Each structure stands twice: as C-alpha cells, then as structure tokens.
PDB file of C-alpha atoms in Angstrom:
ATOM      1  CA  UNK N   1      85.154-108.693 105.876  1.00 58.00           C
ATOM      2  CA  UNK N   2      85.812-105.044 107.137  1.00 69.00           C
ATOM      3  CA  UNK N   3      84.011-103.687 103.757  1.00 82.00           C
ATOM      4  CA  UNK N   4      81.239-105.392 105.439  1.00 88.00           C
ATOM      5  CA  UNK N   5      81.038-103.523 108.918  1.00 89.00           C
ATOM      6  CA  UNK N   6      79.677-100.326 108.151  1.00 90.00           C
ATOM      7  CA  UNK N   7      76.634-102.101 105.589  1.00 92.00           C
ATOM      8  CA  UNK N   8      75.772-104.466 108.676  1.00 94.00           C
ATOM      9  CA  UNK N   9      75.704-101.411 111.380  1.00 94.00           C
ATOM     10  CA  UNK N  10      73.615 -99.204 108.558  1.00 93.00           C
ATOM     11  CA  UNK N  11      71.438-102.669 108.273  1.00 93.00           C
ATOM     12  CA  UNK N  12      70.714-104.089 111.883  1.00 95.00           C
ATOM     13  CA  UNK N  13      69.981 -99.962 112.947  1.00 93.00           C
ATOM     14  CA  UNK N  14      67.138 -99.885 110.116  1.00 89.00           C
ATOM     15  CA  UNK N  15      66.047-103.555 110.975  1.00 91.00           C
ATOM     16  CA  UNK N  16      65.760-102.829 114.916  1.00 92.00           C
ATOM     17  CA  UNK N  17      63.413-100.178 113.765  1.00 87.00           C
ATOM     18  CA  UNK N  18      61.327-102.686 111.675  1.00 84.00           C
ATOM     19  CA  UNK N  19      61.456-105.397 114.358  1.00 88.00           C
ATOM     20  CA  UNK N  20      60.140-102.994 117.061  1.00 87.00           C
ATOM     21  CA  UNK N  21      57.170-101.316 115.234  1.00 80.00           C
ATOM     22  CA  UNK N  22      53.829-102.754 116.036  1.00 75.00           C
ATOM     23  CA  UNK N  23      52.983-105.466 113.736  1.00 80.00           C
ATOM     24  CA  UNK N  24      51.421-108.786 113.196  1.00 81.00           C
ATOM     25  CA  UNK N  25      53.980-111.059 114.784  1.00 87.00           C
ATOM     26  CA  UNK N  26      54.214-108.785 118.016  1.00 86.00           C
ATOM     27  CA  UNK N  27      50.252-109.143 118.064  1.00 85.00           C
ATOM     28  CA  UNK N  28      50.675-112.707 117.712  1.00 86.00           C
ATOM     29  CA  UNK N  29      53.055-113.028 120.523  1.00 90.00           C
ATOM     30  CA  UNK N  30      51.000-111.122 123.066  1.00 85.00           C
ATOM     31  CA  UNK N  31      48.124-112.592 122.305  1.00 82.00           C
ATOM     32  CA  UNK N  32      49.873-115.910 122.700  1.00 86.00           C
ATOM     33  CA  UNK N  33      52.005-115.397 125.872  1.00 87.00           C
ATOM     34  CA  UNK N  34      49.503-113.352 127.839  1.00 80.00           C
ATOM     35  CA  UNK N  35      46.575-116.257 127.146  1.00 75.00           C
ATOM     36  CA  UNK N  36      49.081-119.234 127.306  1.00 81.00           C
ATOM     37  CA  UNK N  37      51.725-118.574 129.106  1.00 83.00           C
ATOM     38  CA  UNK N  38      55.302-118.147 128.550  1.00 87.00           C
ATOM     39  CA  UNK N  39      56.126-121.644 126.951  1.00 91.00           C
ATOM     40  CA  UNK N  40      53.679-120.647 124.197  1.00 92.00           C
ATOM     41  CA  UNK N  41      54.982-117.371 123.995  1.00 92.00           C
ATOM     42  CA  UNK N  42      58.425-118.519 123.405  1.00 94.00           C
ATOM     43  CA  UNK N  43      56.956-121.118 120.972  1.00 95.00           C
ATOM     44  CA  UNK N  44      55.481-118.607 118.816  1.00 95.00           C
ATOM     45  CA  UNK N  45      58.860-116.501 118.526  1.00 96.00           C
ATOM     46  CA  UNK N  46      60.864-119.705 117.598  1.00 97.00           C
ATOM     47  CA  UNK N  47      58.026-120.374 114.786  1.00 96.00           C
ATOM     48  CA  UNK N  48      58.227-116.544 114.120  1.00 94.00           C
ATOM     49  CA  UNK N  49      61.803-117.317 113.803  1.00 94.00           C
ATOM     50  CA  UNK N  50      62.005-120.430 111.549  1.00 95.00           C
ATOM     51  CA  UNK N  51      59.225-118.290 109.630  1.00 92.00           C
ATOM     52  CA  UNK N  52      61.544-115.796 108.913  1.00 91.00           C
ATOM     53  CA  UNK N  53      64.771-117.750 108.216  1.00 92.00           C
ATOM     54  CA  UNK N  54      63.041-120.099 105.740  1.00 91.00           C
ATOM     55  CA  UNK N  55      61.886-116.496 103.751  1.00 89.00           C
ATOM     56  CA  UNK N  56      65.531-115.521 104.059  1.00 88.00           C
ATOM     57  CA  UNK N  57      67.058-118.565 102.820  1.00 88.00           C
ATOM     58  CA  UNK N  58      64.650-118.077  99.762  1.00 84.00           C
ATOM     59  CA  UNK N  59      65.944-114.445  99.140  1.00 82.00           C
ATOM     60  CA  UNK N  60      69.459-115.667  99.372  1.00 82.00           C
ATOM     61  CA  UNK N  61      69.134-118.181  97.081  1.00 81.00           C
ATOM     62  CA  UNK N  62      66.558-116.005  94.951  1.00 74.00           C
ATOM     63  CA  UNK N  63      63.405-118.085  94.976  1.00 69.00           C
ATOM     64  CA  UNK N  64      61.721-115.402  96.510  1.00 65.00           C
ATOM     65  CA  UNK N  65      62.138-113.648  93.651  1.00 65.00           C
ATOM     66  CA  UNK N  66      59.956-116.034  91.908  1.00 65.00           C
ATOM     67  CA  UNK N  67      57.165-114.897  94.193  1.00 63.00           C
ATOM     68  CA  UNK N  68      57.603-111.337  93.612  1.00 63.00           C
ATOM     69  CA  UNK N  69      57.704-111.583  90.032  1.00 66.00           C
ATOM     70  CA  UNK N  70      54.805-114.715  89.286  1.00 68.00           C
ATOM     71  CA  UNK N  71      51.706-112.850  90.239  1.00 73.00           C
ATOM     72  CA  UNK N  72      49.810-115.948  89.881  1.00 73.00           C
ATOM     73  CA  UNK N  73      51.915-117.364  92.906  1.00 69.00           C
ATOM     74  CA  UNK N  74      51.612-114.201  94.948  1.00 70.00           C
ATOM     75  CA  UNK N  75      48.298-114.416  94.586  1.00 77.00           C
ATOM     76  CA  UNK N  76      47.881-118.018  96.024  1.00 76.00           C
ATOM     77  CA  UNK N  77      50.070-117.348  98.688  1.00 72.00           C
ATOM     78  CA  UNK N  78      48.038-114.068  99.518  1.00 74.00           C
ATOM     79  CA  UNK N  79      44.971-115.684  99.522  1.00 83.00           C
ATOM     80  CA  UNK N  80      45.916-118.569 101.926  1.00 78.00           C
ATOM     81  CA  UNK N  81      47.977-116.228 104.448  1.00 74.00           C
ATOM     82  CA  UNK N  82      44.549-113.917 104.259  1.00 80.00           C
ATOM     83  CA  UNK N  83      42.427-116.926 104.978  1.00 85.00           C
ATOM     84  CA  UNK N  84      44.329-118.267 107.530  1.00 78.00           C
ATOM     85  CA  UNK N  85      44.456-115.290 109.394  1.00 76.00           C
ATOM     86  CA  UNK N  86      41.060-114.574 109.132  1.00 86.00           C
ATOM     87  CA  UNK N  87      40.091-117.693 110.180  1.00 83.00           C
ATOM     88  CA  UNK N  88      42.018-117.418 113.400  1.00 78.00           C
ATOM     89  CA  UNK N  89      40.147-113.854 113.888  1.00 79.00           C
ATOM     90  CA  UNK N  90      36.643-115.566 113.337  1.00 86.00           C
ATOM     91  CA  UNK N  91      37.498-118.056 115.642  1.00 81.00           C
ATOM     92  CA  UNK N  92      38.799-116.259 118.402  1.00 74.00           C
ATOM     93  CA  UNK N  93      35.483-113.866 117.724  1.00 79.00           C
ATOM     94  CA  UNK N  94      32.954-116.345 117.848  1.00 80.00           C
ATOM     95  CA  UNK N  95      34.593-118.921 120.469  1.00 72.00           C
ATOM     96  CA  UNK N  96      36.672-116.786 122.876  1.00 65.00           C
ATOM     97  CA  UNK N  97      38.350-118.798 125.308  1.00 59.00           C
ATOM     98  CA  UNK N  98      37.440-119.020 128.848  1.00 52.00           C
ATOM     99  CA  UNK N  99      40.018-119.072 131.794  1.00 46.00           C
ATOM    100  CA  UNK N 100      41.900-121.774 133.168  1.00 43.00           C
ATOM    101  CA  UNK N 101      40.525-123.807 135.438  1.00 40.00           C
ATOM    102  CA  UNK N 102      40.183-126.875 136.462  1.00 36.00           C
ATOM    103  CA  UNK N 103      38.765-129.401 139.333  1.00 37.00           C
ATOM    104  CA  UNK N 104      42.455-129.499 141.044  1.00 38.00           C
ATOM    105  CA  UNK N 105      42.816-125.478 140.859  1.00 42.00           C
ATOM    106  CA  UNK N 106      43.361-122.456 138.282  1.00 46.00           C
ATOM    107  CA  UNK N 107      47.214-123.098 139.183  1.00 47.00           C
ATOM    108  CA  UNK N 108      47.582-126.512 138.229  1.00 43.00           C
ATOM    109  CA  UNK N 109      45.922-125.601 135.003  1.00 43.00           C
ATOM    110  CA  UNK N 110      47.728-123.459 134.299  1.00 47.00           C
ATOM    111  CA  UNK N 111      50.748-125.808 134.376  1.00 47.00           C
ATOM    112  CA  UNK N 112      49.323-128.301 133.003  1.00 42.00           C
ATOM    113  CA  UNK N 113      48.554-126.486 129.562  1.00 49.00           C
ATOM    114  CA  UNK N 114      51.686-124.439 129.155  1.00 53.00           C
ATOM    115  CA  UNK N 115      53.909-127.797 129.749  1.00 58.00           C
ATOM    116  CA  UNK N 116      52.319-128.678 125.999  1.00 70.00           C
ATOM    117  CA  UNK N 117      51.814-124.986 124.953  1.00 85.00           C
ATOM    118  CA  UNK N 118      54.918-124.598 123.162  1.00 93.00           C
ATOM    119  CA  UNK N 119      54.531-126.663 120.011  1.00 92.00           C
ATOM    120  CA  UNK N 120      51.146-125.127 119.493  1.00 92.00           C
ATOM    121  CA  UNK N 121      52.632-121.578 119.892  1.00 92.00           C
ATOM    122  CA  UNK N 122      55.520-123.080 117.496  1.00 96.00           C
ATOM    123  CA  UNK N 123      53.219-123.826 115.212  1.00 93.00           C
ATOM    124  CA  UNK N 124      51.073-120.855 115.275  1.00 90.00           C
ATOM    125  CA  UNK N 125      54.051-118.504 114.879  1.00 92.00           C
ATOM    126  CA  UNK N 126      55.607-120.236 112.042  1.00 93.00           C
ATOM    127  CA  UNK N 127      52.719-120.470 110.267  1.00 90.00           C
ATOM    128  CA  UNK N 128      51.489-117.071 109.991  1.00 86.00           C
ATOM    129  CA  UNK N 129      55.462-115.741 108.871  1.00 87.00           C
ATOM    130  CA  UNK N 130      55.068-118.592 106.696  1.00 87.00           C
ATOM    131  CA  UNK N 131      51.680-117.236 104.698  1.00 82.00           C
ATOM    132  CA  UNK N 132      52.732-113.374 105.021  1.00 79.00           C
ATOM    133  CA  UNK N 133      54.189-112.961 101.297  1.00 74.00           C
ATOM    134  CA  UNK N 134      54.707-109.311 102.585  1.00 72.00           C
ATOM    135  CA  UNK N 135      57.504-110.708 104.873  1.00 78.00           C
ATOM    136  CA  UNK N 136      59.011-112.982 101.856  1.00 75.00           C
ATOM    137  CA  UNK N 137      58.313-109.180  99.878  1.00 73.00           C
ATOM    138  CA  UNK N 138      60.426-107.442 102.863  1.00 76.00           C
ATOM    139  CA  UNK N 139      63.405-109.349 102.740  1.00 80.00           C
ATOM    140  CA  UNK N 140      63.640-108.788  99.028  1.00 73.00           C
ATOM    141  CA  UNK N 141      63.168-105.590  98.636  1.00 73.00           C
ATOM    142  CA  UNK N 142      64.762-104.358 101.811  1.00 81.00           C
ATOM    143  CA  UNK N 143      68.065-106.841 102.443  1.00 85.00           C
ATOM    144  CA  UNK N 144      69.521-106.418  99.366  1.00 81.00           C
ATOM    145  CA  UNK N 145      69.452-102.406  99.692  1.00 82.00           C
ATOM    146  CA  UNK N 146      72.412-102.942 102.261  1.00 87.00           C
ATOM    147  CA  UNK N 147      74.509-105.371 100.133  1.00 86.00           C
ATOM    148  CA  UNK N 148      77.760-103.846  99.549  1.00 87.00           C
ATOM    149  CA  UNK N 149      78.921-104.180  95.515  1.00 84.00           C
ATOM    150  CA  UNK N 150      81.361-106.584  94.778  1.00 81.00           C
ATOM    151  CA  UNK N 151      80.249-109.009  97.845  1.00 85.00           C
ATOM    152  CA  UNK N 152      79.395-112.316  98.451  1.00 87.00           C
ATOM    153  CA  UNK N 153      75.244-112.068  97.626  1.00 84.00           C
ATOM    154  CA  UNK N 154      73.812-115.200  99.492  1.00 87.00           C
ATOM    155  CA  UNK N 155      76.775-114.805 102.399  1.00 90.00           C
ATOM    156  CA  UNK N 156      75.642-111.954 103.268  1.00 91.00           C
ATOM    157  CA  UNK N 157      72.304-112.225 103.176  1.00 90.00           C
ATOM    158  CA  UNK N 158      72.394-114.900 105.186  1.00 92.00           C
ATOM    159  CA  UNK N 159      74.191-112.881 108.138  1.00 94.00           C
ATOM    160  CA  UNK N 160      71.398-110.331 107.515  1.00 94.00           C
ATOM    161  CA  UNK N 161      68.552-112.946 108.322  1.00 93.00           C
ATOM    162  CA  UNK N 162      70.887-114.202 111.370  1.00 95.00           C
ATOM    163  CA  UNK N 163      71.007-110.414 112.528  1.00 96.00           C
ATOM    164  CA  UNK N 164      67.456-110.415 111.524  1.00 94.00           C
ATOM    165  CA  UNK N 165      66.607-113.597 113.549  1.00 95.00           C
ATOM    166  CA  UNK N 166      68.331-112.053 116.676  1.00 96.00           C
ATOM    167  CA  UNK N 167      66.644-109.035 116.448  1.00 96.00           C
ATOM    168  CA  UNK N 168      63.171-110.497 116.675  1.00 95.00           C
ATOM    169  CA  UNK N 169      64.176-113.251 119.860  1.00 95.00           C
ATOM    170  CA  UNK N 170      65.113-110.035 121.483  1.00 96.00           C
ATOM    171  CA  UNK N 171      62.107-107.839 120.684  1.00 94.00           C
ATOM    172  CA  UNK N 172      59.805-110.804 121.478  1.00 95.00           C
ATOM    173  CA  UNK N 173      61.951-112.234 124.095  1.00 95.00           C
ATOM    174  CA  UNK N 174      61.437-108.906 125.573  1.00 94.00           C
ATOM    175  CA  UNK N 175      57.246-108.721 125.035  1.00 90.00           C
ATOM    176  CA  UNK N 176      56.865-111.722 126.576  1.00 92.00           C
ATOM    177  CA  UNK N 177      59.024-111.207 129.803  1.00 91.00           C
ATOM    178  CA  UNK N 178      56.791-108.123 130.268  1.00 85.00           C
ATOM    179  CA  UNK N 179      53.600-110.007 129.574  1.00 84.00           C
ATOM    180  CA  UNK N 180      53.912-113.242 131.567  1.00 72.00           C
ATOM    181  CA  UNK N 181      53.775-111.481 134.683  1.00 75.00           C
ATOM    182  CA  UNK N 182      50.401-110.112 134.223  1.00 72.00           C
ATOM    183  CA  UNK N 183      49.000-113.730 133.771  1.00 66.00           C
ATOM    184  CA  UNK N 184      46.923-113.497 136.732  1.00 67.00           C
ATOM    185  CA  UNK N 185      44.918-110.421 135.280  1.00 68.00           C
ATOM    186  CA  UNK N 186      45.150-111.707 131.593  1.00 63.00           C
ATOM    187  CA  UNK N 187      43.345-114.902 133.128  1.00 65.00           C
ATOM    188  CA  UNK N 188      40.424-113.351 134.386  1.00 71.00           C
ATOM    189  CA  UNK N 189      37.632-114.243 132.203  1.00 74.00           C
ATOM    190  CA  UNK N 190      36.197-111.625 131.015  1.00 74.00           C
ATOM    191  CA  UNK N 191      39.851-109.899 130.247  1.00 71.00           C
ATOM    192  CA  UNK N 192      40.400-113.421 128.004  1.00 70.00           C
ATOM    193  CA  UNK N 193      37.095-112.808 126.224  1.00 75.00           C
ATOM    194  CA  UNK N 194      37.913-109.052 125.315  1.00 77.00           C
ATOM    195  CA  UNK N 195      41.445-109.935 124.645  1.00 73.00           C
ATOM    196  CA  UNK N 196      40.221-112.419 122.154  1.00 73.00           C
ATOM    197  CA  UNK N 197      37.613-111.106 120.485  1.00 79.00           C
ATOM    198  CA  UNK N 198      40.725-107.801 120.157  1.00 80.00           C
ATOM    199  CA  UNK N 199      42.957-110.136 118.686  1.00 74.00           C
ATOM    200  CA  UNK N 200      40.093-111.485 116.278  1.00 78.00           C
ATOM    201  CA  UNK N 201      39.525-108.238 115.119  1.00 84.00           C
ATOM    202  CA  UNK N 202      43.302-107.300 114.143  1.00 80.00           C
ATOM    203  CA  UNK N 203      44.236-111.015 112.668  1.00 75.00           C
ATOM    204  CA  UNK N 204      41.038-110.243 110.209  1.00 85.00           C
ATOM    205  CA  UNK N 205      42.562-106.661 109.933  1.00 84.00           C
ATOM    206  CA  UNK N 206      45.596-108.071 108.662  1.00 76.00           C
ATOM    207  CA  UNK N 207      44.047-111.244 106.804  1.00 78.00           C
ATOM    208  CA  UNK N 208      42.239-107.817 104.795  1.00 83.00           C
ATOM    209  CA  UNK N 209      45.556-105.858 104.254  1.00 78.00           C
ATOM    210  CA  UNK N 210      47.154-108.840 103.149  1.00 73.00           C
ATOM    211  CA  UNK N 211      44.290-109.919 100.706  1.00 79.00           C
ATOM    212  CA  UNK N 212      44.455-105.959  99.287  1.00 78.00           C
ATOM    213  CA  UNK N 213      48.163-106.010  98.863  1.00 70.00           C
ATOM    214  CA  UNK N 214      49.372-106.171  95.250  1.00 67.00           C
ATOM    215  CA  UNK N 215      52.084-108.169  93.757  1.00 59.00           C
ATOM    216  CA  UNK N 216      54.940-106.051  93.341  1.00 54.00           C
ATOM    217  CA  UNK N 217      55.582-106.888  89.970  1.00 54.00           C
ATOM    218  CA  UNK N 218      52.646-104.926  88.802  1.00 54.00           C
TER     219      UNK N 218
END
C-alpha cells in the first residue's frame, strides 16, 4: 500500500483543483441551496455524489470506456444531458419562481418546502452528473493518469472516486454553508427572478458546450 501514497497525494492535490473550479455542479448547488434552502442544497450534493460514484464505478470496471470509444453512444448520451439541461434553463427563463410565501407567513413556507426539498435536490443533482458524458470522459481520461504500474486497476480507482466523492461533499458542503445564510436576500422576489433567469442562461450554456463536445474517440 505505501507504493500507493505518493500517487494518491499527487491525485487528490490535482482533483481539489478540479473540484473547486467553477463548474456546472457548483452552479447547480447554488442555485439550489440559495432558492431552496439547505435540505435541497445538501440533496443536490448527495445526487452530485451518487452521480459521480456510479461514473466511477463504470471507469473501474471499464464500461466507460465503451462510451468513449462508441461514438454512437456518446452521442445519445450528449444529446439527452444537452436537452435536459437546456430544458431546465428554458424553464427557469420563462417561469422564474416567485418567493415563498404563504397565508401562515414567508417563515413557515419556508419550512414547509425545504422539509420535502431534499429528494427533489437529490434528484436534480444526480441527474445532471448522470447526463454529463464529460464527467464519465473525466474520470477516464484523468484517474487512470495517477495509477501506479503494477497496481490493483479497479482498487484503486475506486479509492480515487472515494477521494473524489469527499472532495466534492466538502467543496459543496462548503457553498452551501455560505449560501444558506443569505436566504432572506435570495428570497426576495425580484433577486429569485434574476437568479433564475442567471441560472437559465448558464444550464443552456452548458446544455450548448455539452451538445458541441466531440467524442473522444475521434
């Protein structure tokens, strides 16, 4: 295991990088906690997370590399990740949400949401890691550049998607302590129209770059 130590420092340094550059899962979860609260903020890094373990469980065991070398399936995979993205940005254009309130008080709206906010944040999270093939593209092109020769492949690997997976609850973890305590302004309503219709336009930012990206087998 000591051949291993120096590999996993060289590894988690370049991944803390990764994880803290501005990018399409930290969008998601400000977007997320600062217009529903902190359960759905911490729902949308645990989806973020199973996201990005599934994708790393498919590199270890090399099915990944079926998507990096069948453009057909990059393509579909592309294609619904783009859509789905872009659909959340036309969405949150053209139907920005409105504040919470209700008859009984801003306060106990507010509760009453985030008590059922995480799965939706869960689900939101997963789902775009899930239909990024860039991210299933990044752990097969990146992990492997750290594996020591003569190693365990899939052992390994599968420490560098824990250390991966820790990385990003800490990051996130971290954007959504500093968010949730702004709720009061990030509930005003015309700072959760603008914040939406922001968000709209980066998702279909993404959705584009995604759609444009080529399979890396050409």
């Amino acid at each position: 295991m000591h051949q291993w130590l120096l590999p996993l420092l060289a590894f988690t340094t370049a991944a803390a990088i990764f994880t803290i550059t501005p990018g399409l899962d930290s969008v998601m979860v400000l977007r997320t906690a600062a217009s529903d609260g902190r359960r759905a903020g911490i729902g949308a890094i645990f989806g973020i997370a199973v996201g990005l373990s599934l994708w790393g469980l498919a590199a270890a065991f090399g099915l990944t590399a079926l998507l990096a070398a069948s453009s057909t399936a990059f393509f579909v995979v592309k294609c619904v990740g783009a859509v789905y993205l872009v659909w959340m940005g036309v969405s949150q254009l053209l139907r920005p949400r409105m504040a919470l309130t209700t008859e009984a008080g801003p306060e106990q709206a507010r509760r009453v949401e985030h008590r059922n906010a995480f799965w939706p944040g869960f689900r939101r999270g997963m789902l775009t890691d899930l239909l990024n093939p860039k991210a299933g593209i990044f752990v097969i092109t990146f992990f492997p550049q750290f594996i020591p020769p003569a190693t365990d492949v899939v052992a390994f690997t599968l420490v560098q998607v824990v250390i991966q997976v820790v990385l990003t609850f800490i990051w996130l973890g971290l954007l959504v302590a500093l968010t949730v305590p702004l709720a009061q302004f990030f509930n005003r309503p015309v700072v959760v129209r603008r914040l939406d219709r922001l968000t709209g336009l980066v998702f279909i930012g993404f959705g584009a770059k995604i759609f444009l990206t080529d399979s890396p087998s050409h």
